[in-house]
Coordinates of C-alpha atoms in Angstrom, one line a residue:
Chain A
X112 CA -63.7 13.2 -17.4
X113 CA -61.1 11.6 -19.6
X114 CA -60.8 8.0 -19.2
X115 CA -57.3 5.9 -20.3
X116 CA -56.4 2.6 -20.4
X117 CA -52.7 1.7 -20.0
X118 CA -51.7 -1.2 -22.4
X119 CA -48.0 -2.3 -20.7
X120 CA -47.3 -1.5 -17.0
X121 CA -43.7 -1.2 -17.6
X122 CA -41.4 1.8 -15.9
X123 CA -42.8 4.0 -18.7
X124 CA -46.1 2.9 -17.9
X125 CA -46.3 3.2 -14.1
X126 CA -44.7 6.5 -13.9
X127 CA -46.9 7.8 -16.8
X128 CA -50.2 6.4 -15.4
X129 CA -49.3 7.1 -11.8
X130 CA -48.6 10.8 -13.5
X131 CA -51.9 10.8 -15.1
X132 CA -54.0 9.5 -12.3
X133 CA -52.6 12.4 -10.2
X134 CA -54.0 14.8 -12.9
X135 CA -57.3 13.3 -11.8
X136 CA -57.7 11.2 -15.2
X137 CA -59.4 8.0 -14.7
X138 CA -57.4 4.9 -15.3
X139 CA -59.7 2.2 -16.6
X140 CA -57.8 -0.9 -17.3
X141 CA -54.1 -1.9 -17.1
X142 CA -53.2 -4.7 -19.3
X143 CA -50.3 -6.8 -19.8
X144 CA -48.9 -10.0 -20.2
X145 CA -47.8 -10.3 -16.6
X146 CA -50.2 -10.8 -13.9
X147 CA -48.6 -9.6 -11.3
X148 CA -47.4 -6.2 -12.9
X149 CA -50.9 -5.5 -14.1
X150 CA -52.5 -5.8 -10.9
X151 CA -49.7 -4.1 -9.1
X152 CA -49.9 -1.1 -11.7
X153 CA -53.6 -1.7 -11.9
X154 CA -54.0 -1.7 -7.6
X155 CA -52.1 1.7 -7.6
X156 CA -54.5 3.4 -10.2
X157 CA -57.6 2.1 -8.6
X158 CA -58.4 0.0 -12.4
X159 CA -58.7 -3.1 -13.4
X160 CA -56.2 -5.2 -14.9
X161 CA -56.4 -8.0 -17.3
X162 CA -53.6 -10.5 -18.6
X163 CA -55.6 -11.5 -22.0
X164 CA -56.3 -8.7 -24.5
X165 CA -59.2 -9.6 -25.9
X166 CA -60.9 -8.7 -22.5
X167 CA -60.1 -5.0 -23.1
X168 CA -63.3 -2.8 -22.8
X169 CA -63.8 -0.1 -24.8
X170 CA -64.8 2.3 -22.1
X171 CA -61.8 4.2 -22.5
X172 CA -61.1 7.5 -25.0
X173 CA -57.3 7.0 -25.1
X174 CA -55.1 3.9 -25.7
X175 CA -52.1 4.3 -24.3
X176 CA -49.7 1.4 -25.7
X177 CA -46.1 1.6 -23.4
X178 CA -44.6 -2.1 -24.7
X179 CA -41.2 -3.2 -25.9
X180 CA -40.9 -2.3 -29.8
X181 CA -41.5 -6.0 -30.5
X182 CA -44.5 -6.5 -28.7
X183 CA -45.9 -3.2 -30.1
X184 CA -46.5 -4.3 -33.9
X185 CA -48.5 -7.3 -32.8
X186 CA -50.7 -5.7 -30.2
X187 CA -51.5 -2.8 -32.3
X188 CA -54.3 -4.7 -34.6
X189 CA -55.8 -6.5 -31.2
X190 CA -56.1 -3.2 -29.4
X191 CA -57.4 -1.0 -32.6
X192 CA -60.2 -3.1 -33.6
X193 CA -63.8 -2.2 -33.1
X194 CA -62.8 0.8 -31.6
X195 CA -63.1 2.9 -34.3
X196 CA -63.6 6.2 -32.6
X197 CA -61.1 5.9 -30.1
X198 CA -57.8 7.5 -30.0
X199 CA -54.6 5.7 -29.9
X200 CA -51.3 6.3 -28.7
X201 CA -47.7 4.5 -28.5
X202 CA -45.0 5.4 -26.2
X203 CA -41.8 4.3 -28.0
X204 CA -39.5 6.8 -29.2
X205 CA -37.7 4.2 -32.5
X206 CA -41.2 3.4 -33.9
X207 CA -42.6 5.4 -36.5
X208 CA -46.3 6.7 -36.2
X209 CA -47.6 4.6 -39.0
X210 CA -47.4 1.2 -37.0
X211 CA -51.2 2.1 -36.6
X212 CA -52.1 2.8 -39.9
X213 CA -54.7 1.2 -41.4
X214 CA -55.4 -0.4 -37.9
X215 CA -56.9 3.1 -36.6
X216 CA -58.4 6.4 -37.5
X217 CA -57.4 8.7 -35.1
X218 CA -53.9 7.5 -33.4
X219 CA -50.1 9.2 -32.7
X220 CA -47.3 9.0 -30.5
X221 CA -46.2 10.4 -27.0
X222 CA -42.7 10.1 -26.5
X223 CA -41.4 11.4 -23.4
X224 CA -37.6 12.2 -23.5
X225 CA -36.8 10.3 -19.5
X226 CA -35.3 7.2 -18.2
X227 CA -37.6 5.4 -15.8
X228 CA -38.1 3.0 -13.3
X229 CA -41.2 1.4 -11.5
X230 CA -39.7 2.9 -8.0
X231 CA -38.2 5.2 -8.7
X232 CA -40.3 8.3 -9.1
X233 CA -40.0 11.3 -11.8
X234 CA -41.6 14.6 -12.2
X235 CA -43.3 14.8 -15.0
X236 CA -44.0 17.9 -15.1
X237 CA -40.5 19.0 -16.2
X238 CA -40.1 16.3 -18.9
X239 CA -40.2 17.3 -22.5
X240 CA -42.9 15.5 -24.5
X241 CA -42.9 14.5 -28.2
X242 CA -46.1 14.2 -29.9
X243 CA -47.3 13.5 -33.6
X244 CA -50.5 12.9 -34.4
X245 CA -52.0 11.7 -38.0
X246 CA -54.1 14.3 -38.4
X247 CA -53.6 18.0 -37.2
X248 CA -56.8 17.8 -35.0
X249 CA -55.5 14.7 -33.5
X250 CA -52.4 16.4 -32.9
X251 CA -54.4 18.7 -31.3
X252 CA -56.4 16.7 -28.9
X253 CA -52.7 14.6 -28.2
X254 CA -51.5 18.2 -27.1
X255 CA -54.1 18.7 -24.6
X256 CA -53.8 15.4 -23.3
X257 CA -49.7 15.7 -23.0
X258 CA -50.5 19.6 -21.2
X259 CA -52.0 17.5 -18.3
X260 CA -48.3 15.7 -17.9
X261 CA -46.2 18.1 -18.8
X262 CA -45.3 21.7 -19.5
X263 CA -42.5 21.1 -22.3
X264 CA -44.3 19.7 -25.4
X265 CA -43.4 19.7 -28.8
X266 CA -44.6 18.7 -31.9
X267 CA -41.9 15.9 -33.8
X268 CA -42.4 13.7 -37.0
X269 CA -41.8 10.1 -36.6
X270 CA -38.1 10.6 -38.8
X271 CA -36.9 13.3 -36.4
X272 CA -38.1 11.4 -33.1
X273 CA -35.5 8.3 -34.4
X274 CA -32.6 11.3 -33.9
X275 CA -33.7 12.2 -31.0
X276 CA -34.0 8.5 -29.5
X277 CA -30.3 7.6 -31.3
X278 CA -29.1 10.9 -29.1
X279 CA -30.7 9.7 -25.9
X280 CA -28.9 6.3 -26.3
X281 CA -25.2 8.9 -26.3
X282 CA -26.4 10.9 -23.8
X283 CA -27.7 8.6 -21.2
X284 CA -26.6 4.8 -21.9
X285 CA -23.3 5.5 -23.9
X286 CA -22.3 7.9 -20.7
X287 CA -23.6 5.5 -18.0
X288 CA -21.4 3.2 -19.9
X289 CA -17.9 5.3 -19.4
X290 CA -19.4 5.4 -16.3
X291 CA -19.1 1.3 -15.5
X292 CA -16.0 2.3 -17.2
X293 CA -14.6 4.6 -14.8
X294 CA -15.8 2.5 -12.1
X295 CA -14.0 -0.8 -13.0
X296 CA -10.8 1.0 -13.5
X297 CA -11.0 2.1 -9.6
X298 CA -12.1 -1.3 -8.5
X299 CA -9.5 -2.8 -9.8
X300 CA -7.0 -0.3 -8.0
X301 CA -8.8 -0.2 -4.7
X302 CA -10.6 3.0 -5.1
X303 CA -14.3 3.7 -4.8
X304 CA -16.6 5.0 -7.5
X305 CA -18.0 7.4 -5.0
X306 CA -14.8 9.9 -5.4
X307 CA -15.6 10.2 -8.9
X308 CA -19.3 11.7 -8.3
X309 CA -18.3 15.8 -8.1
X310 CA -16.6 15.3 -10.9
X311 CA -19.4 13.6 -12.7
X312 CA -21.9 16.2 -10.9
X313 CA -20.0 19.3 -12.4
X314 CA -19.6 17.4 -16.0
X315 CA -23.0 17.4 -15.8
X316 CA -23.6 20.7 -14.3
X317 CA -21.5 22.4 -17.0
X318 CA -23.3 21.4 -19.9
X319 CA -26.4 22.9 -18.3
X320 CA -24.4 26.2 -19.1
X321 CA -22.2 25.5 -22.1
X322 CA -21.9 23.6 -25.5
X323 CA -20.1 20.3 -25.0
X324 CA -17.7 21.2 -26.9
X325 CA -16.7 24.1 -25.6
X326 CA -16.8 22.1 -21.7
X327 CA -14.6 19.8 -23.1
X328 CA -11.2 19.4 -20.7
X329 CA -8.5 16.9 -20.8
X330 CA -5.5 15.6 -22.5
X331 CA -7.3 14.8 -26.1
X332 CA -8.4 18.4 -26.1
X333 CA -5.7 19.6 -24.9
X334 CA -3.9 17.5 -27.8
X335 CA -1.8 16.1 -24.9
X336 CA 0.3 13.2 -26.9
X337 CA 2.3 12.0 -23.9
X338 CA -0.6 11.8 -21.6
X339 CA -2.6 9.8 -24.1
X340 CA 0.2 7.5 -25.0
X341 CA 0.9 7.0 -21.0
X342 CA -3.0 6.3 -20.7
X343 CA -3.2 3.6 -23.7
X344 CA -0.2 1.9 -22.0
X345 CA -2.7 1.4 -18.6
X346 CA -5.4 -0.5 -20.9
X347 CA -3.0 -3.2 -21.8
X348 CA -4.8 -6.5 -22.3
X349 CA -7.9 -4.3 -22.6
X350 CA -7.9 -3.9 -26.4
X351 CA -11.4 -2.9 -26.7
X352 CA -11.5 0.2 -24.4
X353 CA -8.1 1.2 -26.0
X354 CA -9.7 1.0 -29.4
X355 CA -12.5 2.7 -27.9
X356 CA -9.9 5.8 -26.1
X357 CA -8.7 6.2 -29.7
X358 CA -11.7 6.7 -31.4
X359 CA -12.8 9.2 -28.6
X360 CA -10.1 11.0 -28.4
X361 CA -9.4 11.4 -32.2
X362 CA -13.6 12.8 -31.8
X363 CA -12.3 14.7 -29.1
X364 CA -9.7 16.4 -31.0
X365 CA -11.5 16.9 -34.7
X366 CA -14.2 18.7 -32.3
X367 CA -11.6 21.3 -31.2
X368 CA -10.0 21.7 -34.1
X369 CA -13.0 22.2 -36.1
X370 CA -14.3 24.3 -33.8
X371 CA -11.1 26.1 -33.2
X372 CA -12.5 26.6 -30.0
X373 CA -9.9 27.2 -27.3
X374 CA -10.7 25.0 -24.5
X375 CA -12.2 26.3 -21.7
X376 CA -10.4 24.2 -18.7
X377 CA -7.1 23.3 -18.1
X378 CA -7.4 20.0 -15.8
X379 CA -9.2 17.0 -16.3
Chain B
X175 CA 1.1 30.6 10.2
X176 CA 1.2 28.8 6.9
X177 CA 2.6 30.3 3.9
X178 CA 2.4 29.2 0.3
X179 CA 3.8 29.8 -3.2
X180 CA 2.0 29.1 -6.4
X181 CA 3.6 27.9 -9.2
X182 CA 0.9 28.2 -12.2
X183 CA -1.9 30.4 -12.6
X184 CA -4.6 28.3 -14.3
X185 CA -7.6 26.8 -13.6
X186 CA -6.6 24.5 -10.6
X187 CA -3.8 27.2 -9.3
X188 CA -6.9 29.8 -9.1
X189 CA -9.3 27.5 -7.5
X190 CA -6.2 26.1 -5.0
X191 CA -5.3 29.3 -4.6
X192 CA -8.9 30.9 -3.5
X193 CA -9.7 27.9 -1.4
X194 CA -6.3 28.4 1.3
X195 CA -6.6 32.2 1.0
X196 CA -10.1 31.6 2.4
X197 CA -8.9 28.9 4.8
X198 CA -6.7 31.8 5.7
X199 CA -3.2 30.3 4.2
X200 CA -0.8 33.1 3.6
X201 CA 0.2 33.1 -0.2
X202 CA 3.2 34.5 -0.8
X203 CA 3.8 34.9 -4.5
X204 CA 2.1 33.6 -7.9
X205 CA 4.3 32.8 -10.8
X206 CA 3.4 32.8 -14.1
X207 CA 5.0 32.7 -17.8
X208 CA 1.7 34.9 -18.8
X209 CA 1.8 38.3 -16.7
X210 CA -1.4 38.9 -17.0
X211 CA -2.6 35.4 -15.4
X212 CA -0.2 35.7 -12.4
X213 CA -1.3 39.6 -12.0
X214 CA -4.6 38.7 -12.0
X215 CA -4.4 35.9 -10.0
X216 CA -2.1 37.2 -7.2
X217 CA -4.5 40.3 -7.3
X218 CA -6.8 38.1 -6.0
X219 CA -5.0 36.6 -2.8
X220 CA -3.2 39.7 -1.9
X221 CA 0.1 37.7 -2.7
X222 CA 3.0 39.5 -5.3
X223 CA 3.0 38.4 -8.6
X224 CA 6.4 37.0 -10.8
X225 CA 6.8 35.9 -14.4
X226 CA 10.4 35.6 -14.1
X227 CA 11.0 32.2 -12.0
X228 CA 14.8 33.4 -10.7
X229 CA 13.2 36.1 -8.4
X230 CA 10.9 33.4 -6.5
X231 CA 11.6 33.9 -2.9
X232 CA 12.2 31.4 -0.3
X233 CA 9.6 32.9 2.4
X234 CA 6.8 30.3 1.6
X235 CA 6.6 26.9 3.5
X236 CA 4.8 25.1 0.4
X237 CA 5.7 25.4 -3.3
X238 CA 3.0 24.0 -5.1
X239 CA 3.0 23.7 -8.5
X240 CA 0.3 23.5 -11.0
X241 CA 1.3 23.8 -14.4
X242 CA 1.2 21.5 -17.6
X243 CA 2.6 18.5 -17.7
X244 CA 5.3 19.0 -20.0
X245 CA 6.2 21.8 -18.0
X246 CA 6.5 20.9 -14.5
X247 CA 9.6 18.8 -15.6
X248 CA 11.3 21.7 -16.6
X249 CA 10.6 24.4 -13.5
X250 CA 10.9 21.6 -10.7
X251 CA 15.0 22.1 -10.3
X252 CA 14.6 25.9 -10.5
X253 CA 12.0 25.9 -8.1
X254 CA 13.4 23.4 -5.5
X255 CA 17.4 25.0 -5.8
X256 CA 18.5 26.0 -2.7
X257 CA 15.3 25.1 -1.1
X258 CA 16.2 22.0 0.9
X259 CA 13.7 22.8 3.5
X260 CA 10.4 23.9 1.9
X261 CA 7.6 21.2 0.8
X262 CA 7.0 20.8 -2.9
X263 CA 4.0 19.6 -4.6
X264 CA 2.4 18.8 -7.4
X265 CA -0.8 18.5 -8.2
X266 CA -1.0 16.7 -11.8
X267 CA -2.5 13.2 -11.8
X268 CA -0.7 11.7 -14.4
X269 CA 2.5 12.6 -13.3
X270 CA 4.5 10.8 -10.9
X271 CA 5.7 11.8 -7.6
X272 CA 8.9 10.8 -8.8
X273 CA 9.6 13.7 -10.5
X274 CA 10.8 15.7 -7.9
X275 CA 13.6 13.0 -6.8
X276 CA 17.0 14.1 -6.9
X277 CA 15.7 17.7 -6.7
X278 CA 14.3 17.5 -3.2
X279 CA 14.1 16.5 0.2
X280 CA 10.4 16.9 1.3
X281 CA 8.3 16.3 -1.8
X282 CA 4.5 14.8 -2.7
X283 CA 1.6 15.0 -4.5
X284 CA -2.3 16.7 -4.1
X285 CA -4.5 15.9 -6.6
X286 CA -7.9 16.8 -6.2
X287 CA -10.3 15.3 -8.3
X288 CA -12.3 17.3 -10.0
X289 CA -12.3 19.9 -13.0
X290 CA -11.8 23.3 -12.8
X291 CA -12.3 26.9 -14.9
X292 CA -10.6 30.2 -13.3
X293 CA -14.6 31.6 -13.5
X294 CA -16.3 28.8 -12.2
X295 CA -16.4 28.7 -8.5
X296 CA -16.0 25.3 -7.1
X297 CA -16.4 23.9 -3.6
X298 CA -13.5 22.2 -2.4
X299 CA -14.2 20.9 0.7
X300 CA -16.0 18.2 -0.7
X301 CA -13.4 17.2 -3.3
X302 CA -12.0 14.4 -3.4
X303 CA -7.8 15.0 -2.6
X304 CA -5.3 12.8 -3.4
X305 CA -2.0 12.6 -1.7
X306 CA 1.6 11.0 -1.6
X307 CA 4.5 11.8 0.0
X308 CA 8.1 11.0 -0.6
X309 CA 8.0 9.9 3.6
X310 CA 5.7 9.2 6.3
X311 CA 5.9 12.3 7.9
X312 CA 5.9 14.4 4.6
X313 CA 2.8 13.0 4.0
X314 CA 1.3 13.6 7.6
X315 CA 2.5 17.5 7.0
X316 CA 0.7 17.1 3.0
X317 CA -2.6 15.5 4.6
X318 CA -2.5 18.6 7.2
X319 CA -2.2 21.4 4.7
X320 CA -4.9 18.7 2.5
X321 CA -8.0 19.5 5.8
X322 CA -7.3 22.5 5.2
X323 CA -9.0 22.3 2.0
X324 CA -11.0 19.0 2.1
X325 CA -13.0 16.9 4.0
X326 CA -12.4 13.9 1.6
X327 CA -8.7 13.1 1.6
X328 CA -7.4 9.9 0.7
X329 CA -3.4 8.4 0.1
X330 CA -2.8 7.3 -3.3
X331 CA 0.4 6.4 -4.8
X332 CA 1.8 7.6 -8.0
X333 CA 0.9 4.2 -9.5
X334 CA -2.8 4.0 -8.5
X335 CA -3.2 7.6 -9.2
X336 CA -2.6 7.1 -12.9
X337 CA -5.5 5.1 -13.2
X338 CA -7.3 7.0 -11.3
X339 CA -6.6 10.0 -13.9
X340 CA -7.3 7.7 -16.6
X341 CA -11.1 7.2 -15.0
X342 CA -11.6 10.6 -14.7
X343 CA -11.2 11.4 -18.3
X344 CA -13.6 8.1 -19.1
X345 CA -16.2 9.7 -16.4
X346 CA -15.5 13.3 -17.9
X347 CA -14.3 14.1 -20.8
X348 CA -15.5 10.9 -22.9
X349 CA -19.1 11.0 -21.1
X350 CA -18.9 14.6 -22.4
X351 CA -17.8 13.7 -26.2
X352 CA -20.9 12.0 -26.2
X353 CA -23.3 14.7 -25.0
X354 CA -21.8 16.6 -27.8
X355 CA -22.4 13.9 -30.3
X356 CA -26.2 14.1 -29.2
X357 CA -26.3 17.8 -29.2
X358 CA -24.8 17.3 -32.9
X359 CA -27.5 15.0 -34.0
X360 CA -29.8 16.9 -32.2
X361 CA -29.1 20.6 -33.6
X362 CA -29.4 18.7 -37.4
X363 CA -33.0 18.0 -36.8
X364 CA -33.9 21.1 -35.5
X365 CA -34.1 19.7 -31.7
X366 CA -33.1 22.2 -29.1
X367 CA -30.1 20.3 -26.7
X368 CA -32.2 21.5 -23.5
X369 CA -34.2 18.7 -24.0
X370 CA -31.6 16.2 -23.1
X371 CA -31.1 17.8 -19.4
X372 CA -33.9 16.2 -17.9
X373 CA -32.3 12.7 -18.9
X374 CA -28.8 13.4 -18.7
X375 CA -29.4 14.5 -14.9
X376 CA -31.6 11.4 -14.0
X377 CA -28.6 9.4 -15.5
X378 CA -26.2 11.3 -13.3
X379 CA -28.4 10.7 -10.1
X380 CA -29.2 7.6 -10.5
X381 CA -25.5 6.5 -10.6
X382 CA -25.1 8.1 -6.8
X383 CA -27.9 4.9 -6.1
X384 CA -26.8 2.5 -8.2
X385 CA -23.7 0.8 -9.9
X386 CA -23.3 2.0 -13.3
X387 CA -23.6 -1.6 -14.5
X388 CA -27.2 -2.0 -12.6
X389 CA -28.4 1.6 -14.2
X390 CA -27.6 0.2 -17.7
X391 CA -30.8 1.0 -20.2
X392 CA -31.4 1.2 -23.8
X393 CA -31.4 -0.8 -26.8
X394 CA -27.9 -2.4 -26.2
X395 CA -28.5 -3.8 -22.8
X396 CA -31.7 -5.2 -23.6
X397 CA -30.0 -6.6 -26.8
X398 CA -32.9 -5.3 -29.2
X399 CA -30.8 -6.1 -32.6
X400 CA -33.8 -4.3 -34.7
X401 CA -33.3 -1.1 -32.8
X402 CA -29.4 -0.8 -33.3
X403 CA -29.4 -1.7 -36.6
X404 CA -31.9 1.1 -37.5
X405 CA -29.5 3.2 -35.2
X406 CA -26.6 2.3 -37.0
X407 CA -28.1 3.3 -40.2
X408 CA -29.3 6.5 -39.2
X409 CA -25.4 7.4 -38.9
X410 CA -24.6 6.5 -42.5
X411 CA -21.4 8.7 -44.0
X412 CA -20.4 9.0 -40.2
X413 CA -18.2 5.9 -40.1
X414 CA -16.5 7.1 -36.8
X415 CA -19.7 7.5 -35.1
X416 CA -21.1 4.4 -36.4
X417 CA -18.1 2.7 -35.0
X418 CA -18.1 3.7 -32.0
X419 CA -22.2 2.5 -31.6
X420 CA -20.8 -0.6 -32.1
X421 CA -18.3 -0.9 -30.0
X422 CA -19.9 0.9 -27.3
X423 CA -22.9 -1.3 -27.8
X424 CA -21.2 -4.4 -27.7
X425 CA -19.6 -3.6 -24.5
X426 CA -22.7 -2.9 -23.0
X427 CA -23.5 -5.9 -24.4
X428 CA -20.5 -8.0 -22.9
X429 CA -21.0 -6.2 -19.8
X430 CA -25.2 -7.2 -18.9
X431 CA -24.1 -11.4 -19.9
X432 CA -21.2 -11.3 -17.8
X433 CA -23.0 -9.6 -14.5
X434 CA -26.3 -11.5 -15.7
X435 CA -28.0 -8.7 -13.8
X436 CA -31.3 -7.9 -15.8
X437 CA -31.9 -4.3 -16.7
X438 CA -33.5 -2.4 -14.3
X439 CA -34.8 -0.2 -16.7
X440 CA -37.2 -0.4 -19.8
X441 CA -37.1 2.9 -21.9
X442 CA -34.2 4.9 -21.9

């Protein structure tokens, strides 16, 4: 049976151990630097947690590292050492692979392309994996540990996995953002958020179907001048989301010109 | 029974249009400047068809118009002459009501909120529909022809409804200009976009739970300054894009000091 320990019991780490221990892998420790989410983590995966590293056993065939960025440099050497044999993995879609090298023989990365959160929980199954391993029989065994999570996984060097973390930050924070947008704009003009979710749904829905750009609808696709003037004039005061309208709406417009892609929709 | 005229054949007309003709609303005619759109269109609702607006008849109870902006200025005093007792509407959100005054006696506004394509069928009963009329009693008679497509129907005045069009396109059309930026960077590494689906729908559902501002993740809300810098750079010789990182990011920024709520989220 294959036997992890879980360094970090963040949202990454609780949804990917509590994914794991499902599989039927054996969770031996969970560490971090917080007591009380190791032993939470820890209580739900039937292991043992620990608050000071160098009370890590070396039980375990995989080392799971799922810390903040900044955390993960110095933990690296603490976790590697004397464990020679064992295989180590990080979680963290901006760090390069070679954070363990020297520090490790066999070791990679496991980057699953999903927001999380400790209560909130995913399937895993339909997330797509990254992996990269330093040797193509450790990508190997990294494969057939990622098989027991999920069914998308793909293979992804440590300079490509950057592109794809910088395009998870436009698809998911830089939308949630227009999002708080959208939603202070109604506030301030009595309306609720909640009349704005079809319209988010079938965004969303759409591009399930179609290239953005050819999805995109409004007046800055449309090349709508008057609209667009009218709309600036409503930010007054607000010079930081106008400067932010231009720039997206000049996007907006180079797209479909380059493209010379009719648009698709005439409203919004 | 109720009878209606359509003035416009795109992508909200045909929607409108199918919606009352299955709520079993009489349409009477469909004008068009395109033949083909109003023939195909009218086809559709068993209604006649017109590209020539001096042979509109006055045998409908509602003249709703749906046509570009810069248009609807032009046909409203050929469509309301000699009309004095119909209903007109429009159903544009950046235009005022206004724009019927002088021209008619029982005027208003629907706007639903949403976005529409002629192939794409939409549900509108739960759309969100906004109405105004230029009385009390027109807009009793608007928000009784409005349940007739709707189950969500709110009053909005011409004012409010502006900004309420100006969210849409931040909660739309800008949250789509960035799912094309990351299918962009995506397609230049090789990365299918399907990969992003999985995220970009937990992003969407997670804002039906929680306030955009309290979904926030990623590097910016966390304030990792090693992260965006490395982000930034991976943009080089896109100056637009890089800008709008920063600007996004510092209003993300701006945003997580100002509601001091901590992120609820870790990675991505």
């Amino acid at each position: 049976m294959m036997k992890v320990t879980l360094i970090g019991a963040g949202n990454l780490a609780t949804q990917l151990g509590k994914s794991l221990h499902r599989a039927g892998v054996e969770i031996c420790q969970v560490f971090s630097r917080t007591e009380e989410s190791a032993r939470t983590l820890a209580g739900l995966l039937d292991a043992d947690w620990l608050t000071d590293v160098s009370r890590l056993r070396s039980d375990a065939d995989i080392y799971v590292l799922s810390v903040k960025d900044s955390v993960l440099c110095r933990l690296i050497p603490e976790v590697c050492k004397g464990r020679g044999d064992k295989l180590f993995l990080h979680t963290a879609g901006s760090m390069p692979m070679r954070c363990f090298e020297g520090q490790a023989r066999h070791y990679g990365v496991l980057y699953p392309m999903q927001t999380f959160s400790k209560k909130h929980e995913v399937c895993f199954a339909d997330i797509p994996v990254f992996i990269e391993g330093n040797t193509q029989e450790t990508e190997e065994q990294i494969r057939s540990f990622a098989r027991r999570l999920s069914r998308r996984i793909f293979s992804l060097s440590s300079s490509d996995r950057q592109y794809l973390h910088l395009a998870a930050v436009w698809a998911c924070n830089f939308t949630n953002y227009c999002y708080g947008v959208a939603s202070k704009l109604l506030s301030e003009h009595g309306i609720p958020f909640d009349v704005m979710l079809p319209l988010i749904d079938e965004t969303t829905r759409k591009i399930h179907k179609s290239a953005p750009a050819e999805a995109q609808t409004g007046p800055a696709v449309r090349g709508d001048r008057n609209v667009m003037r009218r709309q600036l004039a409503l930010m007054d005061g607000r010079s930081d989301l106008q400067e932010l309208y231009r720039l997206i709406s000049a996007g907006i417009g180079e797209e479909a010109s380059a493209t010379h892609a009719a648009p698709d929709e005439e409203s919004h």
